mmCIF file of C-alpha atoms in Angstrom:
data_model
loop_
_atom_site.group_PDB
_atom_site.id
_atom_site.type_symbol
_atom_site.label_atom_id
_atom_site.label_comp_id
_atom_site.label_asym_id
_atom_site.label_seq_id
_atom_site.Cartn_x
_atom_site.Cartn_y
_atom_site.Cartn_z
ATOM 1 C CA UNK A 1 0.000 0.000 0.000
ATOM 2 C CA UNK A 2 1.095 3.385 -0.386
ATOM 3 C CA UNK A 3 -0.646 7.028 1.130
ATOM 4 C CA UNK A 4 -0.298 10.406 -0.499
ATOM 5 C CA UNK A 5 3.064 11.864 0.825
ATOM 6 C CA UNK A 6 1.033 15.323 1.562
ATOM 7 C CA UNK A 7 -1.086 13.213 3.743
ATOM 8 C CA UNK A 8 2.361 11.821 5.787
ATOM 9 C CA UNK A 9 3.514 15.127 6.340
ATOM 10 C CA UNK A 10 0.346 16.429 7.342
ATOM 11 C CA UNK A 11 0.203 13.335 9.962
ATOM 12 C CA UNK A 12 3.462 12.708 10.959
ATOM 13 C CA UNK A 13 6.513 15.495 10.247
ATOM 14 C CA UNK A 14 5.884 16.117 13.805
ATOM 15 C CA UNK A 15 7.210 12.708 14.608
ATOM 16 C CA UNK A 16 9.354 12.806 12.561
ATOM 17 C CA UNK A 17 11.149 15.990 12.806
ATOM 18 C CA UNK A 18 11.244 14.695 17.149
ATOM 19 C CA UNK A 19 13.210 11.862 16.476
ATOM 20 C CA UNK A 20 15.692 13.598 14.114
ATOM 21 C CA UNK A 21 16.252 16.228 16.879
ATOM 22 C CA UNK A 22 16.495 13.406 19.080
ATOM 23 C CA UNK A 23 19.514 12.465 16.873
ATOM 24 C CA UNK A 24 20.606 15.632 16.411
ATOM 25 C CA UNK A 25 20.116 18.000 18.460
ATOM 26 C CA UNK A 26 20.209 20.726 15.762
ATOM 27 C CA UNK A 27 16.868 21.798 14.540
ATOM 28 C CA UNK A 28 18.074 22.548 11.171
ATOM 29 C CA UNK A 29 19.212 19.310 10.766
ATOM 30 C CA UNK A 30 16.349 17.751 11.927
ATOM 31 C CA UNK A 31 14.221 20.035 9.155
ATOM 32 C CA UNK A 32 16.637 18.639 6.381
ATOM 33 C CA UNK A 33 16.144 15.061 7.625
ATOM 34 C CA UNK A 34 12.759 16.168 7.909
ATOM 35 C CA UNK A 35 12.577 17.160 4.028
ATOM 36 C CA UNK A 36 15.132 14.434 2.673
ATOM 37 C CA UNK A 37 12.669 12.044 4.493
ATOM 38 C CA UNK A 38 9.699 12.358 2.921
ATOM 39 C CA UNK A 39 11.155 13.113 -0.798
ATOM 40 C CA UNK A 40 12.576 9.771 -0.140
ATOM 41 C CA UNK A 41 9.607 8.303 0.474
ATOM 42 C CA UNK A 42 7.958 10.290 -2.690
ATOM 43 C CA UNK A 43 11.058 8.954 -5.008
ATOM 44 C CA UNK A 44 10.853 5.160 -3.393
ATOM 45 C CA UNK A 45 8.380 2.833 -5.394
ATOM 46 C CA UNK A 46 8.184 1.141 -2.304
ATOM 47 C CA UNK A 47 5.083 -0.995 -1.370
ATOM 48 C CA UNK A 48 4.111 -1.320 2.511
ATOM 49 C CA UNK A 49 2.395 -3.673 4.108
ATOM 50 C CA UNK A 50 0.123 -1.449 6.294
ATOM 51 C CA UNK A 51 0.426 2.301 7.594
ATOM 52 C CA UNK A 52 2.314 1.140 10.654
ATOM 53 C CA UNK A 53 4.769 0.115 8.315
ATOM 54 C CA UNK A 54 5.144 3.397 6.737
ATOM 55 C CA UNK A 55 5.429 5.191 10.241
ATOM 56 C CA UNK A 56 8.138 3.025 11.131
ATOM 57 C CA UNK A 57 10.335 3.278 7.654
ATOM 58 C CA UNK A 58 9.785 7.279 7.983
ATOM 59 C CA UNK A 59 11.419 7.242 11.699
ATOM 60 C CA UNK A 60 14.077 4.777 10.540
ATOM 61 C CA UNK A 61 14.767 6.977 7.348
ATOM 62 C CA UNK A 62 14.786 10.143 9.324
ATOM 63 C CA UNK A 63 17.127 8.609 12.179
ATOM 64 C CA UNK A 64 19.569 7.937 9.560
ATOM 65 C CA UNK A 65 19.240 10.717 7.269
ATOM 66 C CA UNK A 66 20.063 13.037 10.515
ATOM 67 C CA UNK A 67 22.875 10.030 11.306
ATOM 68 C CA UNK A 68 24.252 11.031 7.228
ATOM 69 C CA UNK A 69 24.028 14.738 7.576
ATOM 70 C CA UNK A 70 26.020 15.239 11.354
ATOM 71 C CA UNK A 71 28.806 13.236 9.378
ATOM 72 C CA UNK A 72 28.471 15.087 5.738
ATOM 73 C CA UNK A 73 28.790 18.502 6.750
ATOM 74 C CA UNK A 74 30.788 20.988 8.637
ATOM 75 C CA UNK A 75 28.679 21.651 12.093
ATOM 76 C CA UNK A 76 29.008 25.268 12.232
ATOM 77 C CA UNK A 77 25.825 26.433 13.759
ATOM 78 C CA UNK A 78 24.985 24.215 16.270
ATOM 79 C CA UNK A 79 24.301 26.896 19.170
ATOM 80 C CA UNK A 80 20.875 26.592 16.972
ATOM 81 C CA UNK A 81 19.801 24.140 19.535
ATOM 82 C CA UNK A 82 20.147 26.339 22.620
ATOM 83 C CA UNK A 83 18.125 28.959 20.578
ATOM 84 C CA UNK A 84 15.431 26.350 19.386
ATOM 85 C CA UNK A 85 14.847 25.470 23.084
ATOM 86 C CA UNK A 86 14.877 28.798 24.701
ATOM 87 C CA UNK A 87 11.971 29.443 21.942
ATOM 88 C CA UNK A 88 9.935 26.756 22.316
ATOM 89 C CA UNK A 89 6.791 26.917 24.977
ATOM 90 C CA UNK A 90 6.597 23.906 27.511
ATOM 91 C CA UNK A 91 3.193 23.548 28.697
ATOM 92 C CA UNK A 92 4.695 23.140 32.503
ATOM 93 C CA UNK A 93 8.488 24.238 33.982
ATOM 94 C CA UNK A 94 9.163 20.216 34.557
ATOM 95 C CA UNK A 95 8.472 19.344 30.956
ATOM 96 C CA UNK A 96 11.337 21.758 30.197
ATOM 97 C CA UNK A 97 13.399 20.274 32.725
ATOM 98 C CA UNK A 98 12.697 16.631 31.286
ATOM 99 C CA UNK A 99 13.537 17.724 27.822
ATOM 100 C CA UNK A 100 16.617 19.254 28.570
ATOM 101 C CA UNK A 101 17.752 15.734 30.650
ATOM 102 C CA UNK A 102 16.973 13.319 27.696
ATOM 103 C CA UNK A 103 19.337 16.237 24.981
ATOM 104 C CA UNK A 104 22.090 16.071 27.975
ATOM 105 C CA UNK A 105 22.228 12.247 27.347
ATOM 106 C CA UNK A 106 24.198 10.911 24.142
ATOM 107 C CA UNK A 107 22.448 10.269 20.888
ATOM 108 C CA UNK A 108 22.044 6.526 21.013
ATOM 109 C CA UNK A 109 19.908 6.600 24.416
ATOM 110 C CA UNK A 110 17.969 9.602 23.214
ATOM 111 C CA UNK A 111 16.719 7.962 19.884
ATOM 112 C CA UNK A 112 15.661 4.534 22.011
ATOM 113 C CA UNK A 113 14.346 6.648 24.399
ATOM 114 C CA UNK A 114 12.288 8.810 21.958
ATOM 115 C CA UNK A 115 10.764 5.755 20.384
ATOM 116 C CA UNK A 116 9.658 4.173 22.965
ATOM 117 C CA UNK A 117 8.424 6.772 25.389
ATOM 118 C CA UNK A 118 7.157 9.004 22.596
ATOM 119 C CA UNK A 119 6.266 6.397 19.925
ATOM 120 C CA UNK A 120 5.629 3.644 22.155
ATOM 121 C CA UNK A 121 7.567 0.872 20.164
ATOM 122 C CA UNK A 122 8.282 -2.164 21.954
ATOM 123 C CA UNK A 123 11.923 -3.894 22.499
ATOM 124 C CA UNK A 124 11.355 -5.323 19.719
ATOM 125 C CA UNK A 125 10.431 -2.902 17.050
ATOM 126 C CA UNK A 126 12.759 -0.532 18.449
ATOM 127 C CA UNK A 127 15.597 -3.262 17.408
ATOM 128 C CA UNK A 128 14.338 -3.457 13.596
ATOM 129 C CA UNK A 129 13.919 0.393 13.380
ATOM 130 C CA UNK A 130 17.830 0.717 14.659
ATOM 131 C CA UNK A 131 18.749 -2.595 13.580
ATOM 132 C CA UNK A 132 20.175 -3.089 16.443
ATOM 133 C CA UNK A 133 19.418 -5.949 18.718
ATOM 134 C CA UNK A 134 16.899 -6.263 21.392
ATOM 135 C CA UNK A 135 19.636 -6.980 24.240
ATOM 136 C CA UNK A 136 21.458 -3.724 23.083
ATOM 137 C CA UNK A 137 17.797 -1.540 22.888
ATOM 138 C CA UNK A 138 16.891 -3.093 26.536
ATOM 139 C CA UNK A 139 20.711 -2.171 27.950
ATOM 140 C CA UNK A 140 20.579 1.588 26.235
ATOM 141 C CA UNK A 141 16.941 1.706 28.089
ATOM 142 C CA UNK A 142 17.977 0.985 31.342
ATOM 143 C CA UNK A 143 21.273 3.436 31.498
ATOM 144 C CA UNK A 144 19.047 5.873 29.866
ATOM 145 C CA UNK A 145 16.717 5.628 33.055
ATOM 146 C CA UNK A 146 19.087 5.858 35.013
ATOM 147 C CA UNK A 147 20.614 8.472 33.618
ATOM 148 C CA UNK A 148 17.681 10.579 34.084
ATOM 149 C CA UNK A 149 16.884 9.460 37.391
ATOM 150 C CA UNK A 150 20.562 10.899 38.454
ATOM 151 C CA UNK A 151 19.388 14.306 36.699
ATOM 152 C CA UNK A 152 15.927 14.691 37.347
ATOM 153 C CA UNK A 153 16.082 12.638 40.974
ATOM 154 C CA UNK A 154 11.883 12.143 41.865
ATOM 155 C CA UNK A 155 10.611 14.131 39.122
ATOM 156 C CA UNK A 156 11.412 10.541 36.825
ATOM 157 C CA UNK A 157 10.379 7.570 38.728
ATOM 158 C CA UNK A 158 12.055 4.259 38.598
ATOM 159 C CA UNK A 159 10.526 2.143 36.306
ATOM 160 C CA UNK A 160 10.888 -1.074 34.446
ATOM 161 C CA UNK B 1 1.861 10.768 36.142
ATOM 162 C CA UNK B 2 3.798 7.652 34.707
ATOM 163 C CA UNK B 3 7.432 8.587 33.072
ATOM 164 C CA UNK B 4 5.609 7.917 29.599
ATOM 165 C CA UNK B 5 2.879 10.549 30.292
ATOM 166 C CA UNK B 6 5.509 12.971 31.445
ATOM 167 C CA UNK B 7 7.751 12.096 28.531
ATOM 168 C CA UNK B 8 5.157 12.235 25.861
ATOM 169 C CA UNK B 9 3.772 15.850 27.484
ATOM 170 C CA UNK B 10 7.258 17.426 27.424
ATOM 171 C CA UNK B 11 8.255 16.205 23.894
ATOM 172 C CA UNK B 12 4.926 17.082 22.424
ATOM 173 C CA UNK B 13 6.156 20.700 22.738
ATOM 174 C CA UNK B 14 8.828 20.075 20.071
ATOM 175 C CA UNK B 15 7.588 20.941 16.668
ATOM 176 C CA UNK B 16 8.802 22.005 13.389
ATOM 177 C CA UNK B 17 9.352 25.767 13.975
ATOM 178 C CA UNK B 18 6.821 27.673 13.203
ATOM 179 C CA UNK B 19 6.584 29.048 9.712
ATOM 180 C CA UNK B 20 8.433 26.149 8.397
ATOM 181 C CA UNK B 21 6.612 24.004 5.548
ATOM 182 C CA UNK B 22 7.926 20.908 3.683
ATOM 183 C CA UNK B 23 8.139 21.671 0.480
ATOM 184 C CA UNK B 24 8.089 18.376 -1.640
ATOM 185 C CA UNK B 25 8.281 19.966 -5.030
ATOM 186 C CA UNK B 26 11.203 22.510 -4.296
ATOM 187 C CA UNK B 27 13.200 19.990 -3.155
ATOM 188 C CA UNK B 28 13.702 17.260 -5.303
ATOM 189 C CA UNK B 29 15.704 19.710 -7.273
ATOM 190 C CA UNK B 30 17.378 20.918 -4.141
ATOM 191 C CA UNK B 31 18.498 17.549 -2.952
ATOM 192 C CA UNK B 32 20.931 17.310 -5.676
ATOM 193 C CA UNK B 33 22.895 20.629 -5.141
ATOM 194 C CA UNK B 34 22.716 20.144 -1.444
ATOM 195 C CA UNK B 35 24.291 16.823 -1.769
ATOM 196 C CA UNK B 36 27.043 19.030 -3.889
ATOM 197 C CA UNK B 37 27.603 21.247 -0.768
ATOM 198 C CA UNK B 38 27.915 18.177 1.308
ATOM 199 C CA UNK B 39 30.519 16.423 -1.243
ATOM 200 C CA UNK B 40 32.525 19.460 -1.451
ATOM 201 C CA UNK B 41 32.738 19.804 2.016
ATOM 202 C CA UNK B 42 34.068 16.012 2.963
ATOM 203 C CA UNK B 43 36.541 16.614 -0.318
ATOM 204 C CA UNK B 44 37.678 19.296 1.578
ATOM 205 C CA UNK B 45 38.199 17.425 4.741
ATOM 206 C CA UNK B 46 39.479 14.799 2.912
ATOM 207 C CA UNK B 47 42.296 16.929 1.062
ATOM 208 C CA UNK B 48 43.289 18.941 4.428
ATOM 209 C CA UNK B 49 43.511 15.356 6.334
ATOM 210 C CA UNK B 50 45.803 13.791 3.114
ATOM 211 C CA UNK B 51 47.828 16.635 2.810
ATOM 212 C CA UNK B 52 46.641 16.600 -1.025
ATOM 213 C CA UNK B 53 44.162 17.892 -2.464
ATOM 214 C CA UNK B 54 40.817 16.756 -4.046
ATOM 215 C CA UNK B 55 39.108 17.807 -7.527
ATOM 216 C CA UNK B 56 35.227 18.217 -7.727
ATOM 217 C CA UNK B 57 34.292 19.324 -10.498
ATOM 218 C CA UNK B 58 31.423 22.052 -10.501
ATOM 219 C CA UNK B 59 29.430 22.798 -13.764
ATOM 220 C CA UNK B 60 28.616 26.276 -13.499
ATOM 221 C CA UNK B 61 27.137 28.704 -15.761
ATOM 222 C CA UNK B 62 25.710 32.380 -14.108
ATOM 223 C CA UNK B 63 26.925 35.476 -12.922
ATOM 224 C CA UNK B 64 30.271 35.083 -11.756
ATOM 225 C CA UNK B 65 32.792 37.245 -9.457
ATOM 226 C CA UNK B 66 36.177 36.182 -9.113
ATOM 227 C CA UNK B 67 37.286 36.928 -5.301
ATOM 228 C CA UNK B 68 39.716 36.163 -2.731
ATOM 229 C CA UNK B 69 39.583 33.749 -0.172
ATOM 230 C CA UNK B 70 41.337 31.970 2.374
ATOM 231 C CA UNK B 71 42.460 28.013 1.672
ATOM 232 C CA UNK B 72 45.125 26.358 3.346
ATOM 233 C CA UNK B 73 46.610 29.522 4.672
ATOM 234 C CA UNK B 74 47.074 31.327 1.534
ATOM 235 C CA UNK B 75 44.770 33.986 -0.496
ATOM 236 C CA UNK B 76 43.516 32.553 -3.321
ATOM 237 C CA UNK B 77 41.390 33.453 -6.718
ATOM 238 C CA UNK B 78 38.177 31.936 -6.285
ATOM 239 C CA UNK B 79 35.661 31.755 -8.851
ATOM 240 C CA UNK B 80 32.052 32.258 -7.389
ATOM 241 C CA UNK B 81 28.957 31.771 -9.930
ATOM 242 C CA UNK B 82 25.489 33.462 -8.064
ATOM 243 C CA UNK B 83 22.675 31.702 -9.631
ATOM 244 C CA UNK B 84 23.372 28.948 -11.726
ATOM 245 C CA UNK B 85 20.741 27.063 -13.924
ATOM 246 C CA UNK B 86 19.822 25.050 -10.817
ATOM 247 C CA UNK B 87 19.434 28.356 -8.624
ATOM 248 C CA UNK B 88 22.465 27.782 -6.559
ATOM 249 C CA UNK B 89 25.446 29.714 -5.853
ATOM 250 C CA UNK B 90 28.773 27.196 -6.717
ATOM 251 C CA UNK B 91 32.589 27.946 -6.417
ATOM 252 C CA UNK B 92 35.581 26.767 -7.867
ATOM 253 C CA UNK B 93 39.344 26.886 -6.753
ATOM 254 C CA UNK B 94 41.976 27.386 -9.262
ATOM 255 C CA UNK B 95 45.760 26.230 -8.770
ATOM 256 C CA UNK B 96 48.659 28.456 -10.236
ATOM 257 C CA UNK B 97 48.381 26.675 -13.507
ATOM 258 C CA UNK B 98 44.474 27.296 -13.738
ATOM 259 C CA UNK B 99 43.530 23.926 -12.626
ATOM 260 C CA UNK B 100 40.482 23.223 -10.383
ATOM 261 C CA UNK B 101 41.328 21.839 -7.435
ATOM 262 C CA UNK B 102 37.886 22.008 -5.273
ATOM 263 C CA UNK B 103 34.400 23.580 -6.268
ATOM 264 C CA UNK B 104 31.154 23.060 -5.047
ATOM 265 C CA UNK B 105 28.156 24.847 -4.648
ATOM 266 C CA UNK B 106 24.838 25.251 -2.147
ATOM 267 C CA UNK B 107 22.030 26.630 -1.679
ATOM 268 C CA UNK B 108 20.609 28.846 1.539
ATOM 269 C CA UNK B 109 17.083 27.404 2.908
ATOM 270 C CA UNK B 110 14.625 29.752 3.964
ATOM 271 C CA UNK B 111 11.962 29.797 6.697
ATOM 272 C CA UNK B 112 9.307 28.504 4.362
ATOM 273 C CA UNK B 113 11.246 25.694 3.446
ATOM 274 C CA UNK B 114 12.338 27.597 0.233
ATOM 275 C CA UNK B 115 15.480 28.121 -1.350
ATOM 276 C CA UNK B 116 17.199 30.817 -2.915
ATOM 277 C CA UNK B 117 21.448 30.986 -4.006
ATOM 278 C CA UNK B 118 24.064 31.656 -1.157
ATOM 279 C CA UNK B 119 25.019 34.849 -1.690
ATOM 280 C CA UNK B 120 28.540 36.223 -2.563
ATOM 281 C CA UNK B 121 29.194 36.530 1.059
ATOM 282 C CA UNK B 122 27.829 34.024 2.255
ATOM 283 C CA UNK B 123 29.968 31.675 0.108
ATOM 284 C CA UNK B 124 33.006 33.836 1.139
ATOM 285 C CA UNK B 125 31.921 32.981 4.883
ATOM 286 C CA UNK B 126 31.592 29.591 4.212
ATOM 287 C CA UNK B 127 34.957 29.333 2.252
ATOM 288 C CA UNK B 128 37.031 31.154 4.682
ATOM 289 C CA UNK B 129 36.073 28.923 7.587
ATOM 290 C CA UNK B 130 38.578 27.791 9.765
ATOM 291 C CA UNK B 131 40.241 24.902 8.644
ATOM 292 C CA UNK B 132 42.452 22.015 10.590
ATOM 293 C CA UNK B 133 45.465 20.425 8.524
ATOM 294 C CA UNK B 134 48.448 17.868 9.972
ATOM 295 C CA UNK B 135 51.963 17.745 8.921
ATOM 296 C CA UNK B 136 55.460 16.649 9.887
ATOM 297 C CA UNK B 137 53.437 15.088 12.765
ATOM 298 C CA UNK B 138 51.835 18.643 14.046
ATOM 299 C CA UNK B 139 48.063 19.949 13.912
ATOM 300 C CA UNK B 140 47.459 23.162 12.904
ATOM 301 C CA UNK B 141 44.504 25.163 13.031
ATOM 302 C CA UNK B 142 44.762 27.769 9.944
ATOM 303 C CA UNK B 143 42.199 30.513 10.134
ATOM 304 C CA UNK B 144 42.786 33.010 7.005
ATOM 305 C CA UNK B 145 46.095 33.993 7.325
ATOM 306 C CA UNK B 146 46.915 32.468 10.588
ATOM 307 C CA UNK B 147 49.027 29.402 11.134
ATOM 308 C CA UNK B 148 48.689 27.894 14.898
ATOM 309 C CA UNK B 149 50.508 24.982 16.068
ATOM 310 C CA UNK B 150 47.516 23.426 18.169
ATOM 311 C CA UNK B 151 49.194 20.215 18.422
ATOM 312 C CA UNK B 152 49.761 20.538 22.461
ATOM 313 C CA UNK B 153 46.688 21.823 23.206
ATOM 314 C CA UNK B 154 44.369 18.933 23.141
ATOM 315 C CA UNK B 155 42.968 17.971 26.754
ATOM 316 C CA UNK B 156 41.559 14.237 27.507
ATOM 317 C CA UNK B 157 38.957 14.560 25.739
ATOM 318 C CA UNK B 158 40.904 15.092 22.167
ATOM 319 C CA UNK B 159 39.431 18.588 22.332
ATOM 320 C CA UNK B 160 40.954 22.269 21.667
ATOM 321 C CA UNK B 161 39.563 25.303 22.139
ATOM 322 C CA UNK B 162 40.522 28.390 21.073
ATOM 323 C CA UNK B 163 39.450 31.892 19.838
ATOM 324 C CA UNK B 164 40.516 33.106 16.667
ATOM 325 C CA UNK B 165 40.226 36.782 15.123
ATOM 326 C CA UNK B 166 40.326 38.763 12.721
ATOM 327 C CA UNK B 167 39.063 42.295 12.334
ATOM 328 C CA UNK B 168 36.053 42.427 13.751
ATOM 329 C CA UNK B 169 34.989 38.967 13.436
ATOM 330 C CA UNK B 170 35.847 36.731 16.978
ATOM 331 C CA UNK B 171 35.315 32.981 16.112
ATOM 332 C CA UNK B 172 35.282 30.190 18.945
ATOM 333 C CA UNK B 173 37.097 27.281 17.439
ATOM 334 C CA UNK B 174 36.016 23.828 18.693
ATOM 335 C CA UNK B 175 38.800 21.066 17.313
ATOM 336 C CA UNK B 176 38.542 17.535 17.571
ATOM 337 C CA UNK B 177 42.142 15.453 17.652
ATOM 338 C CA UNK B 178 40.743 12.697 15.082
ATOM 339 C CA UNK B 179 38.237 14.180 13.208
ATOM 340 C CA UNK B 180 36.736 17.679 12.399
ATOM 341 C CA UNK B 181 36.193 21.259 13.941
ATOM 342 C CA UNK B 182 33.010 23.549 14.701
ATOM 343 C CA UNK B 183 32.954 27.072 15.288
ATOM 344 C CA UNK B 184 30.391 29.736 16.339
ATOM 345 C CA UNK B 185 30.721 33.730 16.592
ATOM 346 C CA UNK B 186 28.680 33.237 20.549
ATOM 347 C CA UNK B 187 30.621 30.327 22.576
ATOM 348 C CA UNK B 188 32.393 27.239 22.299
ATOM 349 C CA UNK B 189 30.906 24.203 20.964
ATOM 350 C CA UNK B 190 30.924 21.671 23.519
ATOM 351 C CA UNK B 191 31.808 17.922 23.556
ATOM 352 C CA UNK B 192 27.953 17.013 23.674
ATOM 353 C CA UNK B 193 26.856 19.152 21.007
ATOM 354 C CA UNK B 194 29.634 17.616 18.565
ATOM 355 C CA UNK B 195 28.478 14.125 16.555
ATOM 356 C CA UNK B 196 29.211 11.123 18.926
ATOM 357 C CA UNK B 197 31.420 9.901 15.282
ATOM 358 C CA UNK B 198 33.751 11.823 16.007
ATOM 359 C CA UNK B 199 34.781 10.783 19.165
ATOM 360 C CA UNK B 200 35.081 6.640 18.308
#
């Protein structure tokens, strides 16, 4: 199956434009990965098996695409991220807070992180999205917890 | 709340800035020439690293202004075409005998997801950025016509900083031991912000 591309980025460059900042950390990356994303998908004769498919293959896409462009070009504006964050409106001070924790942590806990908090992927999905496996998604989880439990001390409870 | 609810609520708040729209048709064409910004910069990385240097070839055809830049410590003639037939803004660096020894070419994205050619400053900017070179078993850190021996200057980390001038312009030069540099006219770059490739 396939879906009009306008109707993607109506639906999900949201999502997707999240987990390339969670890559990232550089908004204008994340808008090119953003872009190069769904032209992709526009270009790709692809066929997917349902729309849950084509959710995941856009978050993989955009993960890499942002992987591709921190390695292709010279990072010269990358105080952009302070900016981005100053300017962006948290609906309570703690959100802020929590945000700020999971962009202190390195890139490959912030991407598992971001897909299964946000996106609510399981182990195992999270492991075909990264191709990475389930062990190494479950490991990244729990020092990413704990992580934010040593930044954020009660305001993130210990969980599973 | 549970962590997920908390997560979820703070992240929600991230968006694509506002203004900002994706525009499918500009880009296919844009894709290509930003790729050609993006090979022209790793040439150039690749060329400072080897000690060599690296052709691209640029097919340009516009309104073109031959100025002086910066590369690899010396002033040089470079060749900048503002609008080619693709709408960019490309460059092209002659040796003493006339040959091209690195061109390229970009385009500047604007808030609507538009695009429009760099323009001859901009390119100028972009060309005279700092860049990092090795020899004879030294790093240096050349910034226009500066030449500094950074070589002791690394701490743990693999990580110099240091502010470079010129003018009026103040830079704050982030370099990496084993890989590349980032600068920014506010503050240092730190470790964190730099790509986590660099660093294995």
């Amino acid at each position: 199956m396939r879906r009009p591309v306008e109707e993607l980025v109506e639906k999900y460059r949201d999502s997707v434009f999240r987990a390339a900042l969670s890559v990232s950390r550089n908004p204008e990356d994340a808008e090119d990965a953003v872009q190069d994303t769904f032209i992709q998908y526009m270009n790709s004769k692809r066929q997917f098996e349902s729309e849950e498919h084509i959710r995941a293959w856009l978050l993989r896409v955009a993960i890499n695409k942002s992987k591709n462009i921190m390695t292709s070009f010279w990072n010269r504006n990358r105080v952009a991220f302070e900016d981005y964050m100053e300017n962006t409106q948290f609906q309570e001070p703690e959100d802020r807070s929590l945000a700020e924790a999971v962009f202190s942590l390195t890139e490959k806990y912030r991407v598992v992180m971001y897909l299964y908090y946000y996106e609510e992927y399981p182990v195992r999905e999270i492991a075909e999205i990264l191709h990475i496996s389930e062990g190494t998604v479950k490991s990244r989880l729990a020092r990413g917890r704990k992580a934010l439990r040593d930044i954020l001390k009660e305001a993130w409870d210990i969980d599973e | 709340m549970t962590n997920r609810e908390k997560y979820r609520r703070a992240f929600s708040s991230l968006r694509m800035p506002e203004g900002y729209s994706v525009s499918l048709r500009q880009r296919r064409r844009d894709q290509k020439k930003r790729l050609k910004l993006a090979a022209a910069a790793a040439c150039a990385m690749l060329a400072l690293c080897a000690g060599g240097v690296s052709v691209y070839a640029a097919d340009l055809g516009g309104v073109q202004r031959t100025v002086q830049v910066w590369f690899h410590g010396d002033q040089t003639s470079a060749l900048i075409t503002i609008g080619d037939e693709d709408g960019a803004t490309g460059y092209s660096l002659q040796d003493a005998e006339g040959r091209t020894i690195q061109g390229g070419g970009g385009v500047a994205m604007e808030g609507d997801g538009s695009d429009r050619p760099l323009t001859e400053s901009e390119m100028q900017e972009y060309l005279n950025y700092p860049e990092k070179i090795t020899g004879d078993g030294r790093i240096y850190l050349l910034y226009k016509d500066q030449r500094i021996d950074i070589t002791d200057l690394f701490d743990a980390d693999g990580l110099c900083f240091l502010t470079v001038s010129s003018g009026s312009e103040t830079l704050y030069v982030t370099v990496t031991r084993n890989a590349g540099l980032s600068a920014s006219t506010k503050r240092y770059v730190q470790k964190k912000e730099l790509p986590e490739e660099w660093f294995r």
